[in-house]
Structures are given as C-alpha cells and as structure tokens.
Amino acid sequence: MLSDYIPILVMFVFVFGFAAFSLIITHIFGPRRAGREKLEPYESGMPPLGETHRRTSVKYYLFAMFFIIFDVEVIFLYPWAVIFKKYVADTPLILMEMFTFLIVLIVGLVYVWRKGGLEWE
Amino acid sequence: MAETLVIIGVALAKIVVVFAALQVTIMYLVLAERRISAFIQDRLGPNRVGWEGLLQPIADGLKFLFKEDIIPSRADKVIFVIAPAMIVLPALMTFAVIPFGGVLTFGGIKIDLQVASIDIGLLYVLAMASISVYGIIFGSWASANKYALMGGLRSCAQMISYEIPLGLSVMGVLMMTGTLKLEQVVEAQSTYVWGVIPRWNIIFQPLAFLLFLTSAMAENNRLPFDLPEAEQELVAGYHTEYSSVKFAMFFMAEYAAMITSSALVVILFLGGWLVPGLEALGLPQIVKELVQMGAFVLKVSFFLFLYIWVRWTFPRFRYDQLMRLCWKVLLPLALANIFVTGIVMAM
C-alpha cells in the first residue's frame, strides 16, 4: 500500500524543517567577529601547510569498486532471503540456486584476496 | 482525501512525540556518556549544572546556540552549509520505521507504537544508513581542511566496507522470519523453544548477532573503529571546521545513529519489546503493553551503555587492521553464516 509511505513523507518534511530551522537559527543568534586567521583552515594553531585537496590513495577508489560489487550481491540476496522460509520445504532447489550465485561471487572474493587487492599498506 | 488527512494527522502526532523523545534521549545520552566515561577514568564528570549535572545538556544546547557560526574562507560555502543537514536528515529519518513497542490499547483505540509500518522496513533502515555517508563526505570536502578531508575519506571507505557484513549478517534473521517488516520480525520471536527458552534470534544466530554488533559499531564510527575522527592524528576528523549548531548537528546524527542501531540489534536479535513469561502473569492489557515498552527501552539502554563501555575498553584499530577485519574476517564469516543457516533450514 502506497499510503503506508505517507508517514515517511511527513517525517521527511518535519526533519527537513528542523534541519533548516537549526541552520537558520545558528546564523541569527551567533556573534560575528571575523578575522583572517580565524577563517583559515584549522591545523592546531599552525599556519596551514600545503594544498588542501591533496592527491588521495587509489586504495579508496579500489574499495569503492569492491563495495559496489558486493553490495549489489547483498541486494540480490534480500528477496531470496525473504521468500526462503516459504519455499524451502517444497523446493530445496532454491538453496542450490542461491549457493551457485554466492559461489560465483566467492570466487571473485578469493581472486581479489589472492591478487592482494584487500591489502591496505 | 479525508482519509489521507487523517493519516497525515496521526503521523504528525506520532512524529512529534518520537522526535521529542529522540532529542531528549540524545541529550541525556551525551550526558550519560560523559558521566560514565568519567566514572571509568576515575573522574567526576559534569556534575555542577542542576542535580548531578542533569541540566548540563540544556546548558550545552544553549551554549551551542550562542556560539559563532564560522564558515572558513576557503570552504565551499553552499556544500559546507548543506552537509550538517545531509547528515541529520537520514539519521533522524531512520527512526520512522523503528517499532518501540507493540500496540498501545488506550480506551478501545489501538495505537501502533511506530511512525510508519512499511513492507521494506529493514531495507529502508539500511538504505538511510548508507545515505549518511554523503553528509560526511560533503562536510569533509567542503571544509577545505586536509585533516577533515582525510577523516572524511577514511570514514567513507570504512562505512561502505562495513555495510556489507552489516547487510549480510541480517540475512540469517530474514531467512528465519521471512519478512522485512520490523514488527513482524519481533512477533516471530514470541514463541518458546521446549516451552521455556524464548525463541529469540540470538539463540539461533549468535554469529550473526556478533557480526551485526561489530559492523554497527564501525558504521557509527565509534571506538574502537573511530579512525575517521582519531583525535591524535586528525584533530577531530570530518567536523573539524564546524562550530555552533552545525557541529551539534553532526553530534546529534552520531548519537541518533547509535540509538537506531541499538534498537535494531534489540529488534532483530533480542526479541524487541518481548518479555519472556509476561503472558503467564495475566496482567491487564494496558499494563502489559507498558511493561513491554519499558523492556524495550531497557534493552536499548543496555546496548547504548555497551557502546560507551567498549569505548574505554578497547584501543583503536590501525586502518589496515580495520579493513582486514572487515573484508577478510567479517565478510567470509557472514557468508558462511548464510550457508549454514540455509543448509540447516533445508534439512
């Protein structure tokens, strides 16, 4: 039923209003004493050194890729897990089907592991 | 049309109550954390404002309000301002589907103790948890502070990595209950094994319980997984440049996420609001329902205490250890858990 989702929408509007209100109210109430040093990036009192947006390790990108692969796997598992109890007694094949799918992905995980993709130096 | 208005009205009333309760819980959770931390470290902690420091959260809130709202000159202003809202929004939205009791029968009217009962409850919770990554990465990028950015990147990689064992560990519970509706997950745990032991999922899924708890702690960037805000290396991590209410919003989101994941652990593995043997006592309906609500609050409080307790018990992981734990230990264990559950259920 789509009407089940109306409270979610109401909640969204409410929380959005709260967040906007907080952002505005802090703007109004807070004092304002700007200074050049104060608005510099905070580096424990030292003058900021070097570039801010530095080059980052490629590892982050690699792990983001792994995440997409395995998270899609998790999403495919949800519908299966929900109907599993209902059908497992009549059709044990449901188990083998998902295991085949999982084993394909586990082969992938083992490959990444052996290749050293999961090492973080 | 009139029906829709009634739904909106009821929802709004529930939201106001839930929201107020959540805010008060967050405020006092912060105080509890400070007092318990102090106790563990043999200090006193904040005990001056009000009796035993009970008014401290209000004083803190007011102070946040009257602090200068600093926007650094190098920051990306629009994203910098949006980021706290981006992180508070999913953290508070998640609570819409959490049931904090069964129904409350009040003068013949049945009230579901839940804002929204949707078919995909659990999926919604996990989806919302994923969205909070955006707030962190926006805030850290827009701050134009290299330590904030490092904290944000670490947090992002950590949160997306731990989402996988988190998602996989609930699979065993789903297979046993066959529903994503959280209130039905609780109801499925209401019977007994051999007439005495409550059929709570922790008994059948102990491994999934541990995996879920560990992953939830990592998801919330709590110690021992708090590398994104490791004070000794990164000042304060992704919210270094934030001040006043904006900083408070990051804090609020963190504590709201803690409450949500504690509630989820209780609902999925510890029978939610169920109290074993309560039906046998023959209490009046309303008393029974209130006791159940109290039991839920008590169980959640235990896990909140556990969060604080763990913080002062375990040292912080190194980043490579953190990633190794996730991908090489938790992920294979979570997969094994699915295999074992599936085989046992098919037999």
Short mmCIF file of C-alpha atoms in Angstrom, two decimals:
data_model
loop_
_atom_site.label_atom_id
_atom_site.label_comp_id
_atom_site.label_asym_id
_atom_site.label_seq_id
_atom_site.Cartn_x
_atom_site.Cartn_y
_atom_site.Cartn_z
CA MET A 1 0.00 0.00 0.00
CA LEU A 2 1.36 3.34 -1.06
CA SER A 3 -0.47 5.11 1.79
CA ASP A 4 1.88 3.31 4.21
CA TYR A 5 4.57 5.64 2.98
CA ILE A 6 2.72 8.87 3.77
CA PRO A 7 4.15 8.97 7.34
CA ILE A 8 7.64 8.69 5.84
CA LEU A 9 6.94 11.71 3.69
CA VAL A 10 5.56 13.62 6.69
CA MET A 11 8.66 12.65 8.66
CA PHE A 12 10.86 13.90 5.84
CA VAL A 13 9.12 17.28 5.75
CA PHE A 14 9.32 17.53 9.55
CA VAL A 15 13.00 16.64 9.82
CA PHE A 16 13.86 18.82 6.82
CA GLY A 17 12.12 21.71 8.53
CA PHE A 18 14.04 21.02 11.72
CA ALA A 19 17.39 20.94 9.90
CA ALA A 20 16.63 24.16 8.00
CA PHE A 21 15.47 25.82 11.23
CA SER A 22 18.68 24.83 13.02
CA LEU A 23 20.84 26.16 10.23
CA ILE A 24 18.98 29.48 10.16
CA ILE A 25 18.81 29.95 13.92
CA THR A 26 22.54 29.47 14.39
CA HIS A 27 23.07 32.10 11.71
CA ILE A 28 20.89 34.58 13.59
CA PHE A 29 21.97 34.03 17.19
CA GLY A 30 25.71 33.56 16.93
CA PRO A 31 28.04 36.53 17.31
CA ARG A 32 30.16 37.50 14.33
CA ARG A 33 33.75 38.51 14.84
CA ALA A 34 35.58 37.57 11.69
CA GLY A 35 39.33 37.62 11.41
CA ARG A 36 41.68 36.46 8.70
CA GLU A 37 43.45 33.92 10.91
CA LYS A 38 40.22 32.64 12.35
CA LEU A 39 38.84 31.78 8.93
CA GLU A 40 41.93 29.85 7.88
CA PRO A 41 41.74 26.03 7.94
CA TYR A 42 42.37 24.77 11.46
CA GLU A 43 45.67 22.95 11.80
CA SER A 44 46.19 23.04 15.53
CA GLY A 45 47.32 26.67 15.54
CA MET A 46 49.99 26.27 12.85
CA PRO A 47 49.71 28.20 9.58
CA PRO A 48 48.11 25.81 7.07
CA LEU A 49 50.73 23.86 5.13
CA GLY A 50 50.50 22.71 1.54
CA GLU A 51 47.45 22.06 -0.57
CA THR A 52 44.11 21.17 0.95
CA HIS A 53 42.72 18.85 -1.67
CA ARG A 54 45.72 16.61 -1.91
CA ARG A 55 46.05 13.54 -4.06
CA THR A 56 44.48 10.61 -2.28
CA SER A 57 45.43 6.97 -2.26
CA VAL A 58 43.98 4.91 -5.09
CA LYS A 59 43.01 2.34 -2.46
CA TYR A 60 39.90 4.33 -1.60
CA TYR A 61 38.74 4.07 -5.18
CA LEU A 62 39.51 0.35 -5.27
CA PHE A 63 37.49 -0.32 -2.12
CA ALA A 64 34.60 1.71 -3.50
CA MET A 65 34.59 -0.64 -6.51
CA PHE A 66 34.57 -3.72 -4.27
CA PHE A 67 31.75 -2.18 -2.30
CA ILE A 68 29.58 -1.78 -5.38
CA ILE A 69 30.14 -5.39 -6.43
CA PHE A 70 29.39 -6.88 -3.04
CA ASP A 71 26.58 -4.51 -2.12
CA VAL A 72 24.70 -5.41 -5.28
CA GLU A 73 25.15 -9.02 -4.21
CA VAL A 74 23.57 -8.21 -0.84
CA ILE A 75 20.63 -6.53 -2.56
CA PHE A 76 20.05 -9.61 -4.73
CA LEU A 77 20.04 -11.72 -1.59
CA TYR A 78 17.23 -9.82 0.15
CA PRO A 79 14.27 -11.02 -1.95
CA TRP A 80 15.64 -14.54 -1.81
CA ALA A 81 16.06 -14.48 1.98
CA VAL A 82 12.51 -13.18 2.48
CA ILE A 83 10.83 -15.96 0.47
CA PHE A 84 13.30 -18.65 1.53
CA LYS A 85 11.31 -19.97 4.52
CA LYS A 86 8.11 -20.26 2.50
CA TYR A 87 9.56 -22.29 -0.37
CA VAL A 88 12.44 -24.26 1.10
CA ALA A 89 10.28 -27.19 2.23
CA ASP A 90 8.78 -27.79 -1.23
CA THR A 91 11.66 -26.80 -3.47
CA PRO A 92 15.09 -27.36 -1.92
CA LEU A 93 16.44 -26.21 -5.28
CA ILE A 94 16.00 -22.61 -4.04
CA LEU A 95 19.01 -23.23 -1.82
CA MET A 96 21.22 -24.53 -4.62
CA GLU A 97 20.29 -21.63 -6.87
CA MET A 98 21.44 -19.01 -4.40
CA PHE A 99 24.51 -21.00 -3.42
CA THR A 100 25.57 -21.11 -7.06
CA PHE A 101 25.22 -17.32 -7.20
CA LEU A 102 27.15 -16.90 -3.96
CA ILE A 103 29.92 -19.26 -5.01
CA VAL A 104 30.50 -17.25 -8.19
CA LEU A 105 30.96 -14.16 -6.02
CA ILE A 106 33.13 -16.00 -3.52
CA VAL A 107 35.42 -16.98 -6.40
CA GLY A 108 35.64 -13.27 -7.12
CA LEU A 109 36.45 -12.51 -3.50
CA VAL A 110 39.16 -15.17 -3.43
CA TYR A 111 40.63 -13.73 -6.65
CA VAL A 112 40.74 -10.22 -5.20
CA TRP A 113 42.23 -11.60 -1.99
CA ARG A 114 44.95 -13.59 -3.77
CA LYS A 115 45.78 -10.63 -6.00
CA GLY A 116 46.42 -8.56 -2.87
CA GLY A 117 43.56 -6.17 -3.59
CA LEU A 118 42.41 -6.32 0.02
CA GLU A 119 45.78 -5.33 1.45
CA TRP A 120 45.93 -1.80 2.80
CA GLU A 121 49.51 -0.64 3.20
CA MET B 1 -8.87 12.79 0.69
CA ALA B 2 -10.24 12.91 4.24
CA GLU B 3 -8.61 9.56 4.87
CA THR B 4 -5.23 10.90 3.73
CA LEU B 5 -5.62 13.86 6.06
CA VAL B 6 -6.29 11.52 8.97
CA ILE B 7 -3.16 9.52 8.12
CA ILE B 8 -1.10 12.72 7.96
CA GLY B 9 -2.56 13.96 11.25
CA VAL B 10 -1.88 10.72 13.10
CA ALA B 11 1.59 10.52 11.60
CA LEU B 12 2.36 14.09 12.62
CA ALA B 13 1.25 13.47 16.20
CA LYS B 14 3.43 10.36 16.43
CA ILE B 15 6.38 12.11 14.80
CA VAL B 16 6.25 14.98 17.30
CA VAL B 17 6.27 12.52 20.21
CA VAL B 18 9.01 10.30 18.71
CA PHE B 19 11.09 13.30 17.73
CA ALA B 20 10.85 14.88 21.19
CA ALA B 21 11.69 11.56 22.84
CA LEU B 22 14.63 11.08 20.50
CA GLN B 23 16.00 14.57 21.17
CA VAL B 24 15.76 14.11 24.93
CA THR B 25 17.39 10.68 24.65
CA ILE B 26 20.23 12.12 22.57
CA MET B 27 20.78 14.95 25.06
CA TYR B 28 20.91 12.62 28.03
CA LEU B 29 22.92 10.02 26.14
CA VAL B 30 25.64 12.64 25.72
CA LEU B 31 25.48 13.37 29.45
CA ALA B 32 25.47 9.65 30.25
CA GLU B 33 28.48 9.13 28.03
CA ARG B 34 30.37 11.93 29.77
CA ARG B 35 29.47 10.72 33.24
CA ILE B 36 30.20 7.06 32.50
CA SER B 37 33.47 7.93 30.78
CA ALA B 38 34.40 9.97 33.82
CA PHE B 39 33.48 7.10 36.12
CA ILE B 40 35.60 4.64 34.12
CA GLN B 41 38.56 7.06 34.20
CA ASP B 42 38.09 7.77 37.91
CA ARG B 43 36.98 11.36 37.39
CA LEU B 44 33.73 13.07 38.33
CA GLY B 45 32.50 14.42 35.01
CA PRO B 46 29.98 17.25 34.61
CA ASN B 47 28.01 17.37 37.89
CA ARG B 48 27.53 21.06 38.57
CA VAL B 49 24.62 22.22 36.40
CA GLY B 50 21.50 21.01 38.17
CA TRP B 51 21.35 17.99 40.43
CA GLU B 52 24.21 15.60 39.45
CA GLY B 53 24.60 17.52 36.19
CA LEU B 54 21.10 16.76 34.96
CA LEU B 55 20.68 20.20 33.41
CA GLN B 56 24.05 20.01 31.64
CA PRO B 57 22.53 19.03 28.24
CA ILE B 58 20.31 22.13 28.29
CA ALA B 59 23.27 24.34 29.16
CA ASP B 60 25.25 22.74 26.34
CA GLY B 61 22.41 23.26 23.89
CA LEU B 62 22.12 26.95 24.77
CA LYS B 63 25.84 27.40 24.50
CA PHE B 64 25.89 25.84 21.04
CA LEU B 65 23.18 28.27 20.02
CA PHE B 66 25.09 31.38 21.11
CA LYS B 67 28.45 30.40 19.62
CA GLU B 68 29.81 31.96 16.47
CA ASP B 69 28.90 30.12 13.30
CA ILE B 70 32.23 30.07 11.48
CA ILE B 71 32.41 29.41 7.75
CA PRO B 72 36.10 29.17 6.78
CA SER B 73 37.17 31.48 3.98
CA ARG B 74 38.43 28.69 1.75
CA ALA B 75 35.37 26.50 2.26
CA ASP B 76 32.86 25.65 -0.44
CA LYS B 77 30.10 27.65 1.23
CA VAL B 78 26.94 26.02 -0.15
CA ILE B 79 28.07 22.43 0.43
CA PHE B 80 29.56 23.41 3.78
CA VAL B 81 26.18 24.64 4.98
CA ILE B 82 24.18 21.76 3.47
CA ALA B 83 26.38 18.97 4.88
CA PRO B 84 25.10 19.04 8.50
CA ALA B 85 21.53 18.87 7.21
CA MET B 86 22.52 16.00 4.89
CA ILE B 87 23.78 14.01 7.85
CA VAL B 88 20.99 14.82 10.30
CA LEU B 89 18.25 14.02 7.80
CA PRO B 90 18.92 10.29 7.27
CA ALA B 91 19.92 9.78 10.91
CA LEU B 92 16.56 11.03 12.16
CA MET B 93 14.53 9.66 9.24
CA THR B 94 15.61 6.12 10.06
CA PHE B 95 13.64 6.26 13.26
CA ALA B 96 10.36 6.40 11.33
CA VAL B 97 10.21 2.63 10.90
CA ILE B 98 11.59 1.52 14.28
CA PRO B 99 8.82 -0.03 16.39
CA PHE B 100 9.35 0.76 20.06
CA GLY B 101 6.56 -1.38 21.43
CA GLY B 102 3.71 -3.47 20.06
CA VAL B 103 0.37 -1.65 20.21
CA LEU B 104 -0.95 0.55 22.95
CA THR B 105 -4.65 -0.04 23.69
CA PHE B 106 -5.98 3.13 25.18
CA GLY B 107 -9.70 3.35 25.81
CA GLY B 108 -10.55 0.99 22.97
CA ILE B 109 -8.24 2.72 20.48
CA LYS B 110 -5.24 0.73 19.26
CA ILE B 111 -2.13 2.79 18.61
CA ASP B 112 0.79 1.23 16.75
CA LEU B 113 3.96 2.32 18.51
CA GLN B 114 5.72 3.08 15.25
CA VAL B 115 5.57 6.05 12.91
CA ALA B 116 5.44 4.16 9.63
CA SER B 117 4.83 0.46 9.11
CA ILE B 118 6.22 -0.29 5.67
CA ASP B 119 6.89 -3.60 3.94
CA ILE B 120 10.56 -2.89 3.41
CA GLY B 121 11.32 -1.68 6.94
CA LEU B 122 14.76 -3.18 7.34
CA LEU B 123 15.83 -2.31 3.81
CA TYR B 124 14.74 1.29 4.44
CA VAL B 125 16.90 1.45 7.58
CA LEU B 126 19.98 0.19 5.76
CA ALA B 127 19.33 2.49 2.79
CA MET B 128 19.08 5.51 5.08
CA ALA B 129 22.27 4.48 6.87
CA SER B 130 24.06 4.48 3.51
CA ILE B 131 22.87 7.99 2.69
CA SER B 132 24.59 9.42 5.77
CA VAL B 133 27.93 8.80 4.02
CA TYR B 134 27.08 11.76 1.78
CA GLY B 135 26.83 14.17 4.69
CA ILE B 136 30.27 13.16 5.91
CA ILE B 137 31.96 13.32 2.54
CA PHE B 138 30.27 16.66 1.69
CA GLY B 139 31.26 18.18 5.02
CA SER B 140 34.83 16.99 4.87
CA TRP B 141 35.36 18.07 1.26
CA ALA B 142 33.75 21.48 1.68
CA SER B 143 35.74 22.28 4.82
CA ALA B 144 38.91 22.72 2.75
CA ASN B 145 40.92 21.31 5.61
CA LYS B 146 43.23 18.45 4.80
CA TYR B 147 42.64 16.66 8.10
CA ALA B 148 38.90 16.93 7.68
CA LEU B 149 39.21 15.51 4.18
CA MET B 150 41.36 12.62 5.37
CA GLY B 151 38.84 11.86 8.10
CA GLY B 152 36.01 12.03 5.63
CA LEU B 153 37.70 9.69 3.17
CA ARG B 154 38.52 7.20 5.90
CA SER B 155 35.00 7.37 7.18
CA CYS B 156 33.57 6.87 3.72
CA ALA B 157 35.74 3.83 2.97
CA GLN B 158 35.02 2.39 6.41
CA MET B 159 31.27 2.91 6.26
CA ILE B 160 30.82 1.43 2.82
CA SER B 161 33.05 -1.53 3.70
CA TYR B 162 31.22 -2.37 6.91
CA GLU B 163 27.86 -2.02 5.24
CA ILE B 164 28.48 -5.33 3.51
CA PRO B 165 28.89 -7.52 6.63
CA LEU B 166 26.05 -5.49 8.17
CA GLY B 167 23.74 -6.31 5.28
CA LEU B 168 24.84 -9.94 5.08
CA SER B 169 24.56 -10.66 8.80
CA VAL B 170 20.85 -9.81 8.89
CA MET B 171 20.27 -12.32 6.09
CA GLY B 172 20.15 -15.23 8.54
CA VAL B 173 17.42 -13.49 10.53
CA LEU B 174 15.48 -12.73 7.36
CA MET B 175 15.67 -16.34 6.25
CA MET B 176 14.25 -17.46 9.59
CA THR B 177 11.48 -14.87 9.84
CA GLY B 178 10.66 -14.36 6.16
CA THR B 179 9.77 -10.68 6.44
CA LEU B 180 11.38 -7.26 6.29
CA LYS B 181 8.73 -5.66 8.49
CA LEU B 182 10.43 -4.99 11.79
CA GLU B 183 7.32 -5.50 13.95
CA GLN B 184 6.78 -8.91 12.31
CA VAL B 185 10.40 -9.83 12.98
CA VAL B 186 9.69 -9.22 16.67
CA GLU B 187 6.41 -11.18 16.58
CA ALA B 188 8.21 -14.13 15.01
CA GLN B 189 10.32 -14.31 18.17
CA SER B 190 7.35 -14.51 20.56
CA THR B 191 7.13 -18.32 20.84
CA TYR B 192 9.24 -20.62 23.01
CA VAL B 193 11.62 -23.49 22.39
CA TRP B 194 10.69 -26.50 24.54
CA GLY B 195 8.19 -24.25 26.28
CA VAL B 196 10.80 -22.33 28.29
CA ILE B 197 13.52 -20.68 26.24
CA PRO B 198 12.27 -17.64 24.30
CA ARG B 199 12.71 -18.05 20.54
CA TRP B 200 14.93 -15.01 20.21
CA ASN B 201 17.10 -14.89 17.15
CA ILE B 202 20.29 -14.55 19.18
CA ILE B 203 19.93 -18.22 20.14
CA PHE B 204 19.82 -19.38 16.52
CA GLN B 205 22.05 -16.70 15.04
CA PRO B 206 24.76 -15.98 17.64
CA LEU B 207 27.38 -15.39 14.95
CA ALA B 208 25.12 -13.03 13.03
CA PHE B 209 24.48 -11.14 16.27
CA LEU B 210 28.21 -10.59 16.87
CA LEU B 211 28.80 -9.64 13.25
CA PHE B 212 25.92 -7.20 13.29
CA LEU B 213 27.03 -5.59 16.54
CA THR B 214 30.61 -5.19 15.33
CA SER B 215 29.59 -3.80 11.95
CA ALA B 216 27.10 -1.42 13.56
CA MET B 217 29.84 -0.01 15.78
CA ALA B 218 32.03 0.51 12.74
CA GLU B 219 29.13 2.06 10.81
CA ASN B 220 28.68 4.64 13.53
CA ASN B 221 32.40 5.47 13.65
CA ARG B 222 32.55 4.57 17.31
CA LEU B 223 35.63 3.36 19.12
CA PRO B 224 37.42 1.01 18.54
CA PHE B 225 36.55 1.93 14.93
CA ASP B 226 36.69 5.72 15.25
CA LEU B 227 39.58 6.28 12.83
CA PRO B 228 37.67 8.96 10.92
CA GLU B 229 37.90 11.21 13.96
CA ALA B 230 41.04 9.88 15.59
CA GLU B 231 41.87 12.90 17.75
CA GLN B 232 45.59 12.24 17.92
CA GLU B 233 46.04 12.25 14.15
CA LEU B 234 43.22 14.22 12.57
CA VAL B 235 42.23 16.94 15.07
CA ALA B 236 38.56 15.93 15.06
CA GLY B 237 38.08 14.37 11.64
CA TYR B 238 35.37 15.44 9.24
CA HIS B 239 33.75 18.01 11.54
CA THR B 240 36.96 19.88 12.46
CA GLU B 241 35.86 23.14 10.83
CA TYR B 242 32.30 23.11 12.11
CA SER B 243 31.15 25.21 15.03
CA SER B 244 27.99 26.12 16.93
CA VAL B 245 24.73 24.37 15.96
CA LYS B 246 26.28 22.87 12.83
CA PHE B 247 28.73 20.96 14.99
CA ALA B 248 25.88 19.98 17.28
CA MET B 249 24.07 18.54 14.25
CA PHE B 250 26.99 16.24 13.45
CA PHE B 251 26.96 15.15 17.07
CA MET B 252 23.22 14.63 17.07
CA ALA B 253 23.42 12.48 13.95
CA GLU B 254 26.10 10.29 15.53
CA TYR B 255 24.07 9.71 18.67
CA ALA B 256 20.83 9.20 16.76
CA ALA B 257 22.60 6.54 14.70
CA MET B 258 23.79 4.89 17.91
CA ILE B 259 20.23 4.75 19.24
CA THR B 260 18.91 3.40 15.95
CA SER B 261 21.46 0.64 15.71
CA SER B 262 20.95 -0.34 19.35
CA ALA B 263 17.21 -0.52 18.68
CA LEU B 264 17.88 -2.62 15.57
CA VAL B 265 20.05 -5.09 17.47
CA VAL B 266 17.29 -5.46 20.06
CA ILE B 267 14.57 -5.88 17.43
CA LEU B 268 16.46 -8.32 15.23
CA PHE B 269 18.17 -10.48 17.81
CA LEU B 270 16.77 -9.91 21.30
CA GLY B 271 13.04 -10.11 20.82
CA GLY B 272 12.35 -6.38 20.68
CA TRP B 273 9.83 -5.44 23.35
CA LEU B 274 9.01 -9.05 24.30
CA VAL B 275 9.40 -10.13 27.91
CA PRO B 276 9.57 -13.93 28.39
CA GLY B 277 6.73 -15.26 30.53
CA LEU B 278 4.82 -11.96 30.61
CA GLU B 279 1.63 -13.50 29.15
CA ALA B 280 1.52 -16.03 32.00
CA LEU B 281 1.19 -13.29 34.62
CA GLY B 282 -2.25 -12.26 33.38
CA LEU B 283 -1.74 -8.52 33.74
CA PRO B 284 -4.29 -6.06 32.36
CA GLN B 285 -3.73 -5.24 28.69
CA ILE B 286 -2.50 -1.68 29.20
CA VAL B 287 -0.06 -2.64 31.99
CA LYS B 288 1.33 -5.44 29.85
CA GLU B 289 1.88 -3.08 26.95
CA LEU B 290 3.59 -0.51 29.12
CA VAL B 291 5.85 -3.16 30.64
CA GLN B 292 6.81 -4.23 27.12
CA MET B 293 7.64 -0.68 26.17
CA GLY B 294 9.75 -0.38 29.31
CA ALA B 295 11.52 -3.64 28.46
CA PHE B 296 12.38 -2.28 25.01
CA VAL B 297 13.81 0.91 26.49
CA LEU B 298 15.82 -1.14 28.99
CA LYS B 299 17.27 -3.44 26.32
CA VAL B 300 18.20 -0.50 24.10
CA SER B 301 19.79 1.27 27.09
CA PHE B 302 21.96 -1.75 27.69
CA PHE B 303 23.39 -1.57 24.18
CA LEU B 304 23.90 2.18 24.49
CA PHE B 305 25.84 1.50 27.66
CA LEU B 306 27.80 -1.17 25.81
CA TYR B 307 28.82 1.42 23.21
CA ILE B 308 30.25 3.64 25.93
CA TRP B 309 31.79 0.76 27.83
CA VAL B 310 33.55 -0.58 24.72
CA ARG B 311 34.90 2.90 24.02
CA TRP B 312 37.01 2.85 27.16
CA THR B 313 37.92 -0.83 26.98
CA PHE B 314 39.47 -1.43 23.56
CA PRO B 315 42.27 0.52 21.89
CA ARG B 316 41.69 1.95 18.43
CA PHE B 317 42.43 -0.23 15.39
CA ARG B 318 45.00 0.68 12.79
CA TYR B 319 43.45 1.41 9.40
CA ASP B 320 44.84 -1.68 7.69
CA GLN B 321 43.63 -3.82 10.60
CA LEU B 322 40.22 -2.25 10.29
CA MET B 323 39.96 -3.07 6.61
CA ARG B 324 41.37 -6.54 7.13
CA LEU B 325 38.82 -7.26 9.85
CA CYS B 326 36.01 -6.21 7.55
CA TRP B 327 36.98 -7.89 4.29
CA LYS B 328 38.94 -10.90 5.49
CA VAL B 329 37.14 -11.84 8.69
CA LEU B 330 33.61 -10.44 8.89
CA LEU B 331 32.69 -10.85 5.22
CA PRO B 332 33.66 -14.56 4.94
CA LEU B 333 32.02 -15.27 8.31
CA ALA B 334 28.82 -13.55 7.23
CA LEU B 335 28.76 -15.60 4.02
CA ALA B 336 29.41 -18.79 5.97
CA ASN B 337 26.54 -17.91 8.26
CA ILE B 338 24.18 -17.72 5.27
CA PHE B 339 25.37 -21.11 4.00
CA VAL B 340 24.97 -22.77 7.39
CA THR B 341 21.54 -21.22 8.02
CA GLY B 342 20.36 -22.26 4.57
CA ILE B 343 21.55 -25.85 4.93
CA VAL B 344 20.15 -26.27 8.44
CA MET B 345 16.77 -24.89 7.37
CA ALA B 346 16.62 -27.09 4.28
CA MET B 347 17.25 -30.22 6.31
#
